[in-house]
Structures are given as C-alpha cells and as structure tokens.
Coordinates of C-alpha atoms and ligand atoms in Angstrom, one line a residue:
M21 CA -66.6 -33.9 -13.4
P22 CA -65.5 -37.4 -12.4
R23 CA -62.1 -37.8 -10.7
P24 CA -59.6 -37.5 -13.5
I25 CA -58.0 -41.0 -13.2
Q26 CA -58.6 -43.3 -16.1
A27 CA -57.3 -46.4 -17.7
T28 CA -57.2 -46.4 -21.5
I29 CA -57.0 -49.7 -23.4
H30 CA -55.2 -49.6 -26.8
P31 CA -56.7 -52.2 -29.2
E32 CA -54.1 -51.4 -31.9
A33 CA -51.3 -52.1 -29.5
L34 CA -52.9 -55.4 -28.4
H35 CA -53.3 -56.4 -32.1
H36 CA -49.7 -55.5 -32.7
N37 CA -48.4 -57.5 -29.7
L38 CA -50.4 -60.5 -30.8
A39 CA -48.8 -60.2 -34.2
R40 CA -45.4 -60.1 -32.5
A41 CA -46.2 -63.4 -30.8
R42 CA -47.2 -64.9 -34.1
Q43 CA -44.0 -63.6 -35.7
A44 CA -42.0 -65.3 -33.0
A45 CA -43.8 -68.6 -33.6
P46 CA -44.9 -68.3 -37.2
D47 CA -46.0 -72.0 -37.5
A48 CA -48.0 -72.0 -34.3
R49 CA -51.5 -71.1 -33.5
V50 CA -51.9 -68.5 -30.7
W51 CA -54.0 -68.7 -27.6
A52 CA -54.5 -65.2 -26.3
I53 CA -54.5 -65.6 -22.5
V54 CA -57.3 -63.6 -21.0
K55 CA -57.4 -65.0 -17.5
A56 CA -57.8 -62.6 -14.6
N57 CA -60.2 -60.5 -16.7
A58 CA -57.6 -60.1 -19.4
Y59 CA -54.8 -59.3 -16.9
G60 CA -56.9 -56.5 -15.5
H61 CA -57.7 -54.9 -18.8
G62 CA -61.3 -56.2 -19.0
I63 CA -62.2 -59.1 -21.4
E64 CA -64.8 -56.9 -23.2
H65 CA -62.2 -54.1 -23.6
V66 CA -59.5 -56.3 -25.2
F67 CA -61.7 -58.5 -27.3
E68 CA -61.6 -56.4 -30.5
G69 CA -57.8 -56.0 -30.3
L70 CA -57.3 -59.7 -29.8
R71 CA -59.9 -61.2 -32.1
A72 CA -57.1 -62.2 -34.6
A73 CA -56.1 -64.9 -32.0
D74 CA -56.8 -68.5 -32.8
G75 CA -58.4 -69.0 -29.4
F76 CA -58.8 -67.6 -25.9
A77 CA -57.5 -69.3 -22.8
L78 CA -58.7 -68.5 -19.3
L79 CA -59.6 -70.0 -16.0
D80 CA -63.2 -69.5 -15.1
F81 CA -66.5 -70.2 -16.5
E82 CA -67.8 -66.7 -15.9
E83 CA -65.1 -65.4 -18.2
A84 CA -65.6 -68.1 -20.8
R85 CA -69.3 -67.2 -20.8
R86 CA -68.3 -63.6 -21.4
V87 CA -66.1 -64.5 -24.4
R88 CA -68.9 -66.5 -25.9
A89 CA -71.3 -63.6 -25.2
L90 CA -69.0 -61.4 -27.4
G91 CA -69.8 -63.7 -30.3
W92 CA -66.6 -65.8 -30.2
R93 CA -67.3 -69.2 -31.7
G94 CA -63.7 -70.4 -31.9
P95 CA -61.7 -72.4 -29.3
I96 CA -61.7 -71.5 -25.6
L97 CA -59.4 -73.4 -23.3
L98 CA -59.8 -73.7 -19.5
L99 CA -56.2 -73.6 -18.3
E100 CA -56.9 -75.3 -14.9
G101 CA -59.6 -77.5 -16.3
V102 CA -62.8 -78.3 -14.3
F103 CA -63.1 -78.1 -10.6
E104 CA -66.2 -80.3 -10.1
L105 CA -68.4 -82.7 -12.1
R106 CA -71.1 -80.2 -13.1
D107 CA -68.4 -78.0 -14.7
L108 CA -68.2 -80.6 -17.4
E109 CA -71.9 -79.8 -18.3
L110 CA -70.8 -76.2 -18.8
C111 CA -67.9 -77.3 -21.0
S112 CA -70.4 -79.2 -23.1
R113 CA -72.8 -76.3 -23.3
L114 CA -70.3 -73.6 -24.0
D115 CA -68.1 -75.9 -26.1
L116 CA -65.0 -75.4 -24.0
W117 CA -61.8 -77.3 -24.3
H118 CA -60.2 -78.1 -21.0
T119 CA -56.9 -79.0 -19.4
V120 CA -56.8 -82.3 -17.6
H121 CA -54.0 -82.3 -15.0
C122 CA -55.0 -84.8 -12.4
N123 CA -56.8 -88.2 -12.0
E124 CA -59.8 -86.7 -10.3
Q125 CA -60.5 -84.8 -13.5
I126 CA -60.3 -88.1 -15.5
D127 CA -62.7 -89.7 -13.0
M128 CA -65.2 -86.9 -13.6
L129 CA -64.9 -87.2 -17.3
A130 CA -65.6 -90.9 -17.1
T131 CA -68.9 -90.3 -15.4
H132 CA -69.9 -87.3 -17.6
K133 CA -72.8 -87.8 -19.9
T134 CA -72.3 -85.9 -23.1
H135 CA -73.3 -86.1 -26.8
A136 CA -70.3 -84.3 -28.1
P137 CA -67.0 -85.7 -26.9
H138 CA -64.5 -83.2 -25.4
R139 CA -61.3 -81.8 -26.6
V140 CA -58.8 -82.0 -23.8
F141 CA -55.2 -80.7 -23.1
L142 CA -53.4 -83.3 -21.0
K143 CA -50.9 -81.5 -18.8
M144 CA -47.5 -82.8 -17.9
N145 CA -45.7 -81.7 -14.8
S146 CA -42.3 -81.6 -16.4
G147 CA -40.6 -79.9 -13.4
M148 CA -42.6 -77.0 -12.2
N149 CA -44.5 -79.1 -9.7
R150 CA -47.7 -77.2 -9.8
L151 CA -50.2 -78.8 -12.1
G152 CA -49.9 -82.0 -14.2
F153 CA -49.1 -85.6 -14.3
T154 CA -45.5 -86.5 -13.6
P155 CA -43.5 -87.9 -16.6
Q156 CA -43.8 -91.4 -15.0
R157 CA -47.7 -91.2 -14.9
Y158 CA -48.3 -89.2 -18.0
R159 CA -48.6 -92.0 -20.5
A160 CA -51.0 -94.0 -18.3
A161 CA -53.2 -90.9 -18.0
W162 CA -53.1 -90.5 -21.8
T163 CA -54.1 -94.2 -22.3
R164 CA -56.9 -93.9 -19.8
L165 CA -58.2 -90.7 -21.4
N166 CA -57.9 -92.1 -24.9
A167 CA -60.2 -95.0 -23.9
L168 CA -63.0 -92.7 -22.8
P169 CA -65.9 -92.2 -25.2
Q170 CA -66.3 -88.7 -23.5
V171 CA -63.0 -87.6 -25.0
D172 CA -62.3 -86.7 -28.5
E173 CA -58.9 -85.3 -29.3
I174 CA -56.1 -85.2 -26.7
S175 CA -53.5 -82.4 -27.0
L176 CA -50.3 -82.5 -25.0
M177 CA -49.3 -79.6 -22.8
T178 CA -46.7 -78.5 -20.3
H179 CA -45.7 -75.2 -18.7
F180 CA -42.2 -73.8 -18.1
S181 CA -41.0 -72.6 -14.8
D182 CA -37.9 -70.7 -16.0
A183 CA -38.5 -69.5 -19.5
D184 CA -37.8 -66.0 -18.4
G185 CA -34.5 -66.8 -16.7
T186 CA -31.1 -68.3 -17.0
R187 CA -32.2 -71.9 -16.3
G188 CA -34.3 -71.7 -19.5
I189 CA -36.5 -74.5 -20.9
A190 CA -34.1 -77.1 -22.1
E191 CA -34.5 -79.6 -19.2
Q192 CA -38.3 -79.5 -19.2
M193 CA -38.4 -79.7 -23.0
A194 CA -36.2 -82.8 -22.9
V195 CA -38.5 -84.5 -20.4
F196 CA -41.6 -83.5 -22.3
A197 CA -40.1 -84.6 -25.7
Q198 CA -38.9 -87.9 -24.4
V199 CA -42.2 -88.9 -22.8
T200 CA -44.5 -87.7 -25.6
R201 CA -42.2 -88.7 -28.5
D202 CA -44.6 -91.2 -30.1
L203 CA -47.9 -89.8 -28.8
P204 CA -50.2 -88.2 -31.4
G205 CA -51.8 -84.8 -30.8
E206 CA -51.1 -81.2 -30.9
R207 CA -48.6 -79.6 -28.5
S208 CA -48.8 -76.5 -26.4
L209 CA -45.8 -75.5 -24.4
S210 CA -44.8 -71.8 -24.5
N211 CA -45.9 -68.8 -22.5
S212 CA -44.7 -65.3 -23.4
A213 CA -41.2 -65.7 -22.2
A214 CA -40.7 -69.0 -24.0
T215 CA -42.3 -67.7 -27.2
L216 CA -40.1 -64.7 -27.3
R217 CA -36.9 -66.1 -25.9
H218 CA -36.9 -69.5 -27.4
P219 CA -38.6 -69.0 -30.8
L220 CA -38.1 -72.3 -32.4
T221 CA -40.2 -72.9 -35.5
S222 CA -42.0 -76.1 -36.3
T223 CA -39.6 -76.5 -39.2
Q224 CA -36.7 -76.6 -36.8
A225 CA -38.7 -78.9 -34.7
S226 CA -39.1 -81.4 -37.4
N227 CA -35.3 -81.4 -37.8
H228 CA -34.7 -81.6 -34.1
P229 CA -37.3 -83.8 -32.5
D230 CA -36.4 -82.5 -29.1
S231 CA -37.0 -78.8 -30.0
F232 CA -40.6 -77.8 -30.5
A233 CA -41.2 -75.1 -28.0
S234 CA -43.3 -73.1 -30.4
S235 CA -45.1 -76.0 -32.0
D236 CA -48.8 -76.0 -32.6
W237 CA -50.1 -73.7 -29.9
V238 CA -48.3 -70.9 -28.0
R239 CA -49.8 -69.3 -25.0
P240 CA -48.7 -65.7 -24.7
G241 CA -50.2 -63.7 -21.9
V242 CA -48.3 -60.7 -20.5
A243 CA -46.6 -60.0 -23.8
I244 CA -49.8 -59.3 -25.6
Y245 CA -50.6 -56.7 -23.0
G246 CA -47.3 -55.0 -23.8
S247 CA -45.2 -56.0 -20.8
S248 CA -41.9 -57.7 -21.2
P249 CA -41.8 -61.2 -19.6
D250 CA -38.1 -60.8 -18.7
F251 CA -37.7 -57.2 -17.7
P252 CA -35.1 -55.8 -17.0
E253 CA -33.1 -58.1 -19.2
H254 CA -35.3 -57.0 -22.0
S255 CA -37.7 -54.1 -22.0
A256 CA -41.0 -54.0 -23.9
Q257 CA -39.3 -51.9 -26.5
D258 CA -36.6 -54.5 -26.9
W259 CA -39.3 -57.0 -27.8
D260 CA -41.2 -54.4 -29.9
L261 CA -44.2 -54.6 -27.6
Q262 CA -46.6 -51.6 -27.2
P263 CA -48.4 -50.8 -24.0
G264 CA -51.9 -52.2 -24.0
M265 CA -53.0 -50.0 -21.2
T266 CA -52.3 -46.4 -20.2
L267 CA -53.1 -45.4 -16.6
S268 CA -53.4 -41.6 -16.6
S269 CA -54.7 -38.9 -14.2
K270 CA -54.1 -35.2 -13.6
I271 CA -52.4 -32.9 -11.2
I272 CA -55.1 -31.6 -8.7
A273 CA -52.9 -29.3 -6.6
T274 CA -49.4 -28.0 -6.3
Q275 CA -47.2 -27.1 -3.3
E276 CA -44.1 -24.9 -3.1
L277 CA -41.6 -26.4 -0.7
E278 CA -38.7 -24.8 1.1
A279 CA -35.5 -26.6 1.9
G280 CA -36.4 -28.8 4.9
D281 CA -40.1 -29.2 4.2
S282 CA -41.4 -32.7 3.9
V283 CA -44.2 -34.3 1.9
G284 CA -46.9 -36.8 2.8
Y285 CA -47.4 -39.5 5.4
G286 CA -44.3 -40.3 7.5
S287 CA -42.5 -37.2 6.1
L288 CA -40.5 -39.7 4.0
F289 CA -39.3 -37.1 1.5
V290 CA -37.6 -33.9 2.6
A291 CA -36.8 -31.2 0.1
D292 CA -33.1 -30.2 0.1
K293 CA -33.8 -27.0 -1.8
P294 CA -36.9 -25.0 -2.8
M295 CA -39.0 -27.1 -5.1
R296 CA -42.5 -27.5 -6.6
I297 CA -44.6 -30.5 -5.9
G298 CA -47.6 -31.8 -7.9
V299 CA -50.4 -33.8 -6.2
V300 CA -51.8 -36.5 -8.5
A301 CA -55.3 -38.0 -8.3
C302 CA -54.0 -41.6 -8.1
G303 CA -53.2 -43.7 -5.0
Y304 CA -53.0 -47.3 -3.9
A305 CA -56.8 -47.6 -3.9
D306 CA -56.5 -47.2 -7.7
G307 CA -54.0 -50.0 -7.9
Y308 CA -50.8 -47.9 -7.9
P309 CA -48.5 -49.8 -5.5
R310 CA -48.0 -48.2 -2.1
V311 CA -44.5 -49.5 -2.0
C312 CA -43.3 -47.4 -4.9
P313 CA -40.5 -45.3 -3.4
T314 CA -39.3 -41.8 -4.1
G315 CA -37.7 -41.9 -7.5
T316 CA -40.3 -44.1 -9.2
P317 CA -40.6 -42.8 -12.7
I318 CA -43.8 -41.0 -13.8
L319 CA -44.7 -38.7 -16.7
V320 CA -46.1 -35.2 -16.2
S321 CA -47.2 -33.5 -19.5
G322 CA -45.3 -36.3 -21.2
T323 CA -42.1 -35.4 -19.4
R324 CA -40.3 -37.9 -17.2
T325 CA -40.0 -37.1 -13.5
R326 CA -40.3 -38.9 -10.2
V327 CA -42.7 -39.8 -7.4
V328 CA -41.6 -38.2 -4.1
G329 CA -42.8 -39.3 -0.7
R330 CA -45.2 -42.0 0.3
V331 CA -48.0 -43.2 -2.0
S332 CA -51.3 -42.6 -0.1
M333 CA -54.7 -44.1 -0.7
D334 CA -56.0 -41.5 -3.2
M335 CA -52.9 -39.4 -4.1
I336 CA -49.3 -39.4 -4.9
T337 CA -46.9 -36.5 -5.0
V338 CA -44.5 -35.8 -7.8
D339 CA -41.5 -33.6 -8.5
L340 CA -42.5 -30.7 -10.8
S341 CA -39.2 -29.0 -10.6
A342 CA -37.7 -31.7 -12.8
V343 CA -40.5 -31.0 -15.3
S344 CA -39.9 -27.2 -15.4
A345 CA -36.1 -27.9 -15.7
A346 CA -37.1 -29.7 -19.0
G347 CA -38.8 -26.5 -20.1
I348 CA -42.3 -27.7 -19.6
Q349 CA -44.7 -25.7 -17.3
A350 CA -46.9 -28.1 -15.5
G351 CA -49.5 -27.4 -12.8
F352 CA -53.2 -27.8 -11.9
G353 CA -54.8 -29.9 -14.6
S354 CA -51.6 -31.2 -16.2
E355 CA -51.7 -34.7 -17.7
V356 CA -50.0 -37.4 -15.6
T357 CA -49.1 -40.8 -17.0
L358 CA -48.6 -43.5 -14.3
W359 CA -47.7 -46.0 -17.0
G360 CA -48.3 -46.4 -20.7
R361 CA -48.4 -43.7 -23.4
A362 CA -48.6 -39.9 -22.8
A363 CA -50.5 -37.6 -25.2
N364 CA -47.2 -36.5 -26.7
G365 CA -46.3 -40.1 -27.5
T366 CA -43.7 -40.5 -24.7
M367 CA -43.9 -44.0 -23.2
L368 CA -43.4 -45.2 -19.6
G369 CA -43.3 -49.0 -19.4
I370 CA -45.4 -50.6 -16.7
D371 CA -42.4 -52.8 -16.1
E372 CA -40.3 -49.8 -15.0
V373 CA -42.9 -48.9 -12.4
A374 CA -43.3 -52.5 -11.3
H375 CA -39.6 -52.8 -11.0
S376 CA -39.5 -49.8 -8.6
A377 CA -42.2 -51.6 -6.6
G378 CA -40.1 -54.8 -6.5
T379 CA -42.7 -56.7 -8.6
V380 CA -43.6 -57.4 -12.2
G381 CA -45.9 -55.8 -14.8
Y382 CA -48.3 -58.7 -14.4
E383 CA -49.2 -57.7 -10.8
L384 CA -49.7 -54.0 -11.6
M385 CA -52.1 -54.6 -14.5
C386 CA -54.0 -57.3 -12.6
A387 CA -54.4 -54.9 -9.6
L388 CA -56.0 -52.1 -11.5
A389 CA -58.8 -51.2 -9.1
A390 CA -62.5 -51.4 -9.9
R391 CA -63.0 -47.7 -9.1
V392 CA -60.8 -46.7 -12.1
P393 CA -62.9 -46.0 -15.2
V394 CA -61.7 -47.9 -18.2
V395 CA -62.1 -46.6 -21.8
V396 CA -61.1 -48.2 -25.1
A397 CA -59.1 -45.9 -27.3
E398 CA -60.5 -45.1 -30.7
S399 CA -58.5 -46.7 -33.4
Ligands
PLP6 C1 -51.0 -67.6 -17.4 C2 -50.5 -68.7 -18.2 C3 -49.8 -68.4 -19.4 C4 -49.4 -67.1 -19.9 O1 -48.3 -66.7 -19.2 P1 -47.5 -65.3 -19.5 O2 -46.2 -65.4 -18.7 O3 -48.4 -64.2 -19.1 O4 -47.3 -65.3 -21.0 C5 -49.5 -69.5 -20.2 N1 -49.8 -70.8 -19.9 C6 -50.5 -71.1 -18.7 C7 -50.8 -72.5 -18.4 C8 -50.8 -70.0 -17.9 O5 -51.5 -70.3 -16.7

C-alpha cells in the first residue's frame, strides 16, 4: 500500500468557484489563472473543472503547451509576456496572446516575422511598480504598438497592489482610467480580490467612466481554487467558495502520554495531563509548513483538533484527546484532513492553516510537494 497521503482535486468546486467569479463580474469574461501549475493543483487536474472559463492565463510556454494539448482552442494569455525573441515564434505557433510590459518586448515584436498578427495586452504600471509602462509612457507604448504590422488588437491591462486591503483600488483605477480614457480596446484589471471586493459591473462603468474594475476580462486566481483572497477579513465560506483541493492522510501510530511527556523534535510540546497523540503521515516534505505551531487546526475523522509539537519531514503529531472528547474514537488508520473537505463533509479552510503558518493559502497550495499523489474526485 502506498503511503496514505493524497491530494484530491474537486472539479465541481472549481466549477462553482469560477461561477462565483462570473457572478461577481457578470458582464466580464473570465481568465482562469492557471500559472504555477494551476496554483499547485496540476493543470491537467483542473482543466475539466475550469473549462467554462473564457480563457486560461499563465506564465510559461510549457504550461501553455499543456493547455493546448488538452484540446483548448480558446484564448491563452501569457501574463509576463515573452522573455526572448524566439518566444514570439511559440506565440505564433500556439496562438498565444501575450502581455507587453516593457520596451524590449515591443522591440522584439518589431523584428518578429509572423503571418498572423498578435493580440497583446499592454500593461500599465499604475502604482505597483512591478511590471508595466508608467502612466507617462503608456500612451507612447500604445502608439508604437499600434503602428506595428505584427500587432493586431491591443487590450489594456493593469494590476492592483492593494485590492485585498484597506488601501483598495481607487487610486490605481483613477490613474488607469485617466490615461486610457479615449483608447480603444478591451480592459483587464481585476484579480480575485478586486473581483470579489469591488464588483462593479460594466453597466455601472458606463455610468461612471472612472469605475470599470470588472470590465471586459477579470483575472481570478486564488478564489477559483477556493481560497479567500482577503482572509481573515473574509473566509472562503463568506465568499461562498469551496475548497478545490483536499489534502488528506491517515494516522499511522498512536502514543499515550503522561503529564510531563513531550512530543517530537525539540520537545516543543509537553503534555500537562495524560493524553493520546496521533502520528499523521504528512510532513514538511509533503508541503505542510514546518512553521505550523501547536494549535494549528486539523481534522481527524472529520472532527476538529490541533497539531501538537513540531512538524517534521514526514510526520506531524495531533491531539486525539480532543477528538475522543467529541465522542469520536480515532486511532490507527483514521482519516486526517490537513485542509479541504473531510469524508463527513466538515471543512477546514486552507486559509486557516496558512494563517497559523503566518502565510496565505496561495503559498500552501503552490507548495504541495511532488511526492504527494494527486487524484481528481469523481463528480
Ligand atoms: C497571479 C495573477 C492574477 C491572479 O491573482 P489572484 O490574487 O490569485 O486572483 C491576476 N493577474 C495577474 C497579472 C497575475 O499575475
């Protein structure tokens, strides 16, 4: 028997979450963001669940090729655009749309030989200072691109730095709106947080020319995998998102502790009374964060309890006394849910575990280790 750890992908949940993004931006088309191997879920594993998307957005050619190999003929967008001249050949061959965020990319396009002109997304740096042309240089870039025979349609794009927080998107929206006011082309602005927290429809946008966060193309990533973009302010349940992945394993041993006994490396946890401990086949080499402290929530037989002691490479230890106190007898072979959905339907949000580790759901899902077998749930 293989080691019992497993990740299960839930296509129905992905489908549901995508529909939630659509509901938040009913007039927009939706890019399903599948960079980083679909945020660790596996592009091949999420494809069915997300095929109702209007397009797939990602970063590298290998992943674009895999989406095409799955039979997807619709739009694919490269979010960082091309890295060198010959990438443009691949864009032509695979029919990829690509972001243009710097002059070097326009230089490359100008020397590219292609029969079919390219659809590009011209990116503005509206304040995040990562990728894109500054507001002062944006229109010159647009004019230069527009004059190239290699370029077909130009869409207008920016990315928000604070859509999940108190600063919000207003300043960046105002900059973007002002600079692009009379430029033609579709717009793409919103990530998950902006889509859910600032759900302006295109109808509102036509009344308020400065407000079109949801217009044309939204770009939800983490939300479609069922993680809240602004936890703990809102949980996944608050946003009506369902876990796209369950990480589960089993108890492979139990220990009875006396008061004063400790558990695991560094003896970080010391029992203050007799208690029962379960040893779970999951550790940091599976992608479970080593920094998760005693108290990190975990489900045993669908009952909430806590991690105790230090996470080691292949194992963690959990408090089974709390499970028996809830009237559930758990022991060797019992189901453990690290995050996601237990067999009895109880949920443990990946965001809760991430929060315990001082990070975000994004990082945990992306860090799922290659040694963990992944299965796609039957729908
Ligand atoms: C990753 C990414 C997104 C998706 O962000 P989420 O916070 O996961 O929704 C959207 N747009 C761009 C440009 C990205 O790189």
